Amino acid sequence: MCIPVYSLAVHDAHDLVRRFAAVLNNRDADPLPFWLDEFSDSGLARERVLAPTDHHA
């Protein structure tokens, strides 16, 4: 079965969000630097998926 590219991006974003939630739920900041590196490397930081920058009031 071929998975569309956008599905992989959604899967990756979902995985990152779930792992970030685990960091918060566990109240353990030790994994945060690794998570930040993975987030940065994922390309999602460059996308406007998680934090759009143009807000219109």
PDB file of N, CA and C in Angstrom:
ATOM      1  N   MET A   1       0.843  -1.187   0.000  1.00  0.00           N
ATOM      2  CA  MET A   1       0.000   0.000   0.000  1.00  0.00           C
ATOM      3  C   MET A   1       0.883   1.243   0.000  1.00  0.00           C
ATOM      4  N   CYS A   2       0.590   2.175  -0.855  1.00  0.00           N
ATOM      5  CA  CYS A   2       1.340   3.419  -0.956  1.00  0.00           C
ATOM      6  C   CYS A   2       0.692   4.481  -0.066  1.00  0.00           C
ATOM      7  N   ILE A   3       1.482   5.077   0.810  1.00  0.00           N
ATOM      8  CA  ILE A   3       0.974   6.121   1.693  1.00  0.00           C
ATOM      9  C   ILE A   3       1.323   7.470   1.068  1.00  0.00           C
ATOM     10  N   PRO A   4       0.312   8.325   0.878  1.00  0.00           N
ATOM     11  CA  PRO A   4       0.595   9.644   0.293  1.00  0.00           C
ATOM     12  C   PRO A   4       1.577  10.430   1.163  1.00  0.00           C
ATOM     13  N   VAL A   5       2.368  11.285   0.522  1.00  0.00           N
ATOM     14  CA  VAL A   5       3.382  12.069   1.221  1.00  0.00           C
ATOM     15  C   VAL A   5       2.750  12.917   2.321  1.00  0.00           C
ATOM     16  N   TYR A   6       1.595  13.538   2.044  1.00  0.00           N
ATOM     17  CA  TYR A   6       0.970  14.378   3.053  1.00  0.00           C
ATOM     18  C   TYR A   6       0.585  13.563   4.279  1.00  0.00           C
ATOM     19  N   SER A   7       0.256  12.284   4.095  1.00  0.00           N
ATOM     20  CA  SER A   7      -0.070  11.432   5.230  1.00  0.00           C
ATOM     21  C   SER A   7       1.159  11.195   6.093  1.00  0.00           C
ATOM     22  N   LEU A   8       2.320  11.068   5.468  1.00  0.00           N
ATOM     23  CA  LEU A   8       3.549  10.906   6.229  1.00  0.00           C
ATOM     24  C   LEU A   8       3.847  12.167   7.041  1.00  0.00           C
ATOM     25  N   ALA A   9       3.622  13.330   6.451  1.00  0.00           N
ATOM     26  CA  ALA A   9       3.841  14.587   7.171  1.00  0.00           C
ATOM     27  C   ALA A   9       2.888  14.701   8.357  1.00  0.00           C
ATOM     28  N   VAL A  10       1.653  14.316   8.156  1.00  0.00           N
ATOM     29  CA  VAL A  10       0.680  14.345   9.249  1.00  0.00           C
ATOM     30  C   VAL A  10       1.078  13.339  10.313  1.00  0.00           C
ATOM     31  N   HIS A  11       1.500  12.166   9.897  1.00  0.00           N
ATOM     32  CA  HIS A  11       1.948  11.147  10.852  1.00  0.00           C
ATOM     33  C   HIS A  11       3.126  11.653  11.675  1.00  0.00           C
ATOM     34  N   ASP A  12       4.103  12.258  11.013  1.00  0.00           N
ATOM     35  CA  ASP A  12       5.278  12.780  11.711  1.00  0.00           C
ATOM     36  C   ASP A  12       4.895  13.892  12.685  1.00  0.00           C
ATOM     37  N   ALA A  13       4.023  14.787  12.255  1.00  0.00           N
ATOM     38  CA  ALA A  13       3.572  15.871  13.131  1.00  0.00           C
ATOM     39  C   ALA A  13       2.828  15.306  14.333  1.00  0.00           C
ATOM     40  N   HIS A  14       1.975  14.332  14.087  1.00  0.00           N
ATOM     41  CA  HIS A  14       1.219  13.702  15.170  1.00  0.00           C
ATOM     42  C   HIS A  14       2.160  13.045  16.172  1.00  0.00           C
ATOM     43  N   ASP A  15       3.164  12.351  15.675  1.00  0.00           N
ATOM     44  CA  ASP A  15       4.133  11.695  16.545  1.00  0.00           C
ATOM     45  C   ASP A  15       4.881  12.717  17.398  1.00  0.00           C
ATOM     46  N   LEU A  16       5.315  13.809  16.802  1.00  0.00           N
ATOM     47  CA  LEU A  16       6.014  14.848  17.550  1.00  0.00           C
ATOM     48  C   LEU A  16       5.119  15.466  18.621  1.00  0.00           C
ATOM     49  N   VAL A  17       3.876  15.721  18.280  1.00  0.00           N
ATOM     50  CA  VAL A  17       2.946  16.322  19.243  1.00  0.00           C
ATOM     51  C   VAL A  17       2.685  15.368  20.399  1.00  0.00           C
ATOM     52  N   ARG A  18       2.506  14.088  20.096  1.00  0.00           N
ATOM     53  CA  ARG A  18       2.265  13.105  21.162  1.00  0.00           C
ATOM     54  C   ARG A  18       3.479  12.995  22.093  1.00  0.00           C
ATOM     55  N   ARG A  19       4.683  13.029  21.522  1.00  0.00           N
ATOM     56  CA  ARG A  19       5.874  12.940  22.364  1.00  0.00           C
ATOM     57  C   ARG A  19       6.071  14.204  23.188  1.00  0.00           C
ATOM     58  N   PHE A  20       5.701  15.359  22.626  1.00  0.00           N
ATOM     59  CA  PHE A  20       5.770  16.600  23.400  1.00  0.00           C
ATOM     60  C   PHE A  20       4.757  16.554  24.546  1.00  0.00           C
ATOM     61  N   ALA A  21       3.573  16.051  24.286  1.00  0.00           N
ATOM     62  CA  ALA A  21       2.559  15.911  25.332  1.00  0.00           C
ATOM     63  C   ALA A  21       3.060  14.990  26.447  1.00  0.00           C
ATOM     64  N   ALA A  22       3.782  13.940  26.075  1.00  0.00           N
ATOM     65  CA  ALA A  22       4.336  13.032  27.087  1.00  0.00           C
ATOM     66  C   ALA A  22       5.362  13.752  27.949  1.00  0.00           C
ATOM     67  N   VAL A  23       6.176  14.623  27.349  1.00  0.00           N
ATOM     68  CA  VAL A  23       7.141  15.415  28.117  1.00  0.00           C
ATOM     69  C   VAL A  23       6.391  16.260  29.145  1.00  0.00           C
ATOM     70  N   LEU A  24       5.306  16.897  28.710  1.00  0.00           N
ATOM     71  CA  LEU A  24       4.522  17.724  29.625  1.00  0.00           C
ATOM     72  C   LEU A  24       3.837  16.888  30.691  1.00  0.00           C
ATOM     73  N   ASN A  25       3.209  15.795  30.279  1.00  0.00           N
ATOM     74  CA  ASN A  25       2.487  14.944  31.235  1.00  0.00           C
ATOM     75  C   ASN A  25       3.409  14.338  32.275  1.00  0.00           C
ATOM     76  N   ASN A  26       4.612  13.961  31.858  1.00  0.00           N
ATOM     77  CA  ASN A  26       5.568  13.349  32.774  1.00  0.00           C
ATOM     78  C   ASN A  26       6.327  14.379  33.607  1.00  0.00           C
ATOM     79  N   ARG A  27       6.159  15.637  33.233  1.00  0.00           N
ATOM     80  CA  ARG A  27       6.871  16.733  33.913  1.00  0.00           C
ATOM     81  C   ARG A  27       8.370  16.440  33.991  1.00  0.00           C
ATOM     82  N   ASP A  28       8.883  15.997  32.853  1.00  0.00           N
ATOM     83  CA  ASP A  28      10.292  15.633  32.749  1.00  0.00           C
ATOM     84  C   ASP A  28      10.882  16.371  31.556  1.00  0.00           C
ATOM     85  N   ALA A  29      11.695  17.368  31.826  1.00  0.00           N
ATOM     86  CA  ALA A  29      12.265  18.191  30.755  1.00  0.00           C
ATOM     87  C   ALA A  29      13.501  17.571  30.114  1.00  0.00           C
ATOM     88  N   ASP A  30      14.011  16.462  30.665  1.00  0.00           N
ATOM     89  CA  ASP A  30      15.231  15.865  30.118  1.00  0.00           C
ATOM     90  C   ASP A  30      15.135  15.542  28.631  1.00  0.00           C
ATOM     91  N   PRO A  31      13.999  14.998  28.128  1.00  0.00           N
ATOM     92  CA  PRO A  31      13.929  14.682  26.694  1.00  0.00           C
ATOM     93  C   PRO A  31      13.700  15.905  25.793  1.00  0.00           C
ATOM     94  N   LEU A  32      13.438  17.065  26.397  1.00  0.00           N
ATOM     95  CA  LEU A  32      13.076  18.239  25.595  1.00  0.00           C
ATOM     96  C   LEU A  32      14.149  18.646  24.586  1.00  0.00           C
ATOM     97  N   PRO A  33      15.432  18.695  24.931  1.00  0.00           N
ATOM     98  CA  PRO A  33      16.428  19.067  23.908  1.00  0.00           C
ATOM     99  C   PRO A  33      16.425  18.126  22.699  1.00  0.00           C
ATOM    100  N   PHE A  34      16.240  16.836  22.949  1.00  0.00           N
ATOM    101  CA  PHE A  34      16.175  15.872  21.838  1.00  0.00           C
ATOM    102  C   PHE A  34      14.922  16.116  21.000  1.00  0.00           C
ATOM    103  N   TRP A  35      13.799  16.392  21.670  1.00  0.00           N
ATOM    104  CA  TRP A  35      12.556  16.666  20.970  1.00  0.00           C
ATOM    105  C   TRP A  35      12.697  17.924  20.110  1.00  0.00           C
ATOM    106  N   LEU A  36      13.308  18.959  20.678  1.00  0.00           N
ATOM    107  CA  LEU A  36      13.502  20.202  19.925  1.00  0.00           C
ATOM    108  C   LEU A  36      14.375  19.974  18.693  1.00  0.00           C
ATOM    109  N   ASP A  37      15.408  19.160  18.830  1.00  0.00           N
ATOM    110  CA  ASP A  37      16.249  18.829  17.668  1.00  0.00           C
ATOM    111  C   ASP A  37      15.441  18.101  16.597  1.00  0.00           C
ATOM    112  N   GLU A  38      14.639  17.129  17.015  1.00  0.00           N
ATOM    113  CA  GLU A  38      13.821  16.383  16.050  1.00  0.00           C
ATOM    114  C   GLU A  38      12.792  17.293  15.392  1.00  0.00           C
ATOM    115  N   PHE A  39      12.199  18.191  16.180  1.00  0.00           N
ATOM    116  CA  PHE A  39      11.233  19.135  15.630  1.00  0.00           C
ATOM    117  C   PHE A  39      11.899  20.037  14.600  1.00  0.00           C
ATOM    118  N   SER A  40      13.066  20.537  14.937  1.00  0.00           N
ATOM    119  CA  SER A  40      13.797  21.396  14.009  1.00  0.00           C
ATOM    120  C   SER A  40      14.178  20.645  12.732  1.00  0.00           C
ATOM    121  N   ASP A  41      14.641  19.415  12.892  1.00  0.00           N
ATOM    122  CA  ASP A  41      15.049  18.601  11.744  1.00  0.00           C
ATOM    123  C   ASP A  41      13.871  18.148  10.893  1.00  0.00           C
ATOM    124  N   SER A  42      12.685  18.109  11.477  1.00  0.00           N
ATOM    125  CA  SER A  42      11.515  17.595  10.763  1.00  0.00           C
ATOM    126  C   SER A  42      11.044  18.517   9.645  1.00  0.00           C
ATOM    127  N   GLY A  43      11.402  19.783   9.724  1.00  0.00           N
ATOM    128  CA  GLY A  43      10.906  20.736   8.737  1.00  0.00           C
ATOM    129  C   GLY A  43       9.578  21.352   9.124  1.00  0.00           C
ATOM    130  N   LEU A  44       8.949  20.827  10.153  1.00  0.00           N
ATOM    131  CA  LEU A  44       7.662  21.380  10.581  1.00  0.00           C
ATOM    132  C   LEU A  44       7.814  22.782  11.141  1.00  0.00           C
ATOM    133  N   ALA A  45       8.972  23.090  11.689  1.00  0.00           N
ATOM    134  CA  ALA A  45       9.216  24.428  12.215  1.00  0.00           C
ATOM    135  C   ALA A  45       9.149  25.471  11.101  1.00  0.00           C
ATOM    136  N   ARG A  46       9.518  25.058   9.888  1.00  0.00           N
ATOM    137  CA  ARG A  46       9.467  25.981   8.742  1.00  0.00           C
ATOM    138  C   ARG A  46       8.082  26.060   8.138  1.00  0.00           C
ATOM    139  N   GLU A  47       7.285  25.042   8.374  1.00  0.00           N
ATOM    140  CA  GLU A  47       5.917  25.043   7.879  1.00  0.00           C
ATOM    141  C   GLU A  47       5.056  25.875   8.810  1.00  0.00           C
ATOM    142  N   ARG A  48       3.930  26.281   8.331  1.00  0.00           N
ATOM    143  CA  ARG A  48       3.042  27.062   9.178  1.00  0.00           C
ATOM    144  C   ARG A  48       1.937  26.167   9.697  1.00  0.00           C
ATOM    145  N   VAL A  49       2.304  24.954  10.037  1.00  0.00           N
ATOM    146  CA  VAL A  49       1.342  23.964  10.500  1.00  0.00           C
ATOM    147  C   VAL A  49       0.977  24.197  11.954  1.00  0.00           C
ATOM    148  N   LEU A  50       1.972  24.435  12.782  1.00  0.00           N
ATOM    149  CA  LEU A  50       1.741  24.511  14.217  1.00  0.00           C
ATOM    150  C   LEU A  50       1.622  25.950  14.731  1.00  0.00           C
ATOM    151  N   ALA A  51       2.235  26.912  14.058  1.00  0.00           N
ATOM    152  CA  ALA A  51       2.214  28.276  14.574  1.00  0.00           C
ATOM    153  C   ALA A  51       2.173  29.285  13.431  1.00  0.00           C
ATOM    154  N   PRO A  52       0.984  29.550  12.920  1.00  0.00           N
ATOM    155  CA  PRO A  52       0.886  30.546  11.855  1.00  0.00           C
ATOM    156  C   PRO A  52       1.357  31.915  12.353  1.00  0.00           C
ATOM    157  N   THR A  53       1.993  32.679  11.473  1.00  0.00           N
ATOM    158  CA  THR A  53       2.546  33.955  11.897  1.00  0.00           C
ATOM    159  C   THR A  53       1.734  35.157  11.452  1.00  0.00           C
ATOM    160  N   ASP A  54       0.784  34.977  10.574  1.00  0.00           N
ATOM    161  CA  ASP A  54      -0.002  36.121  10.129  1.00  0.00           C
ATOM    162  C   ASP A  54      -1.391  36.067  10.760  1.00  0.00           C
ATOM    163  N   HIS A  55      -1.546  36.851  11.800  1.00  0.00           N
ATOM    164  CA  HIS A  55      -2.820  36.908  12.526  1.00  0.00           C
ATOM    165  C   HIS A  55      -3.577  38.143  12.084  1.00  0.00           C
ATOM    166  N   HIS A  56      -4.835  37.956  11.809  1.00  0.00           N
ATOM    167  CA  HIS A  56      -5.688  39.082  11.444  1.00  0.00           C
ATOM    168  C   HIS A  56      -6.728  39.244  12.532  1.00  0.00           C
ATOM    169  N   ALA A  57      -6.777  40.429  13.101  1.00  0.00           N
ATOM    170  CA  ALA A  57      -7.732  40.686  14.187  1.00  0.00           C
ATOM    171  C   ALA A  57      -9.093  41.014  13.642  1.00  0.00           C
TER     172      ALA A  57
END
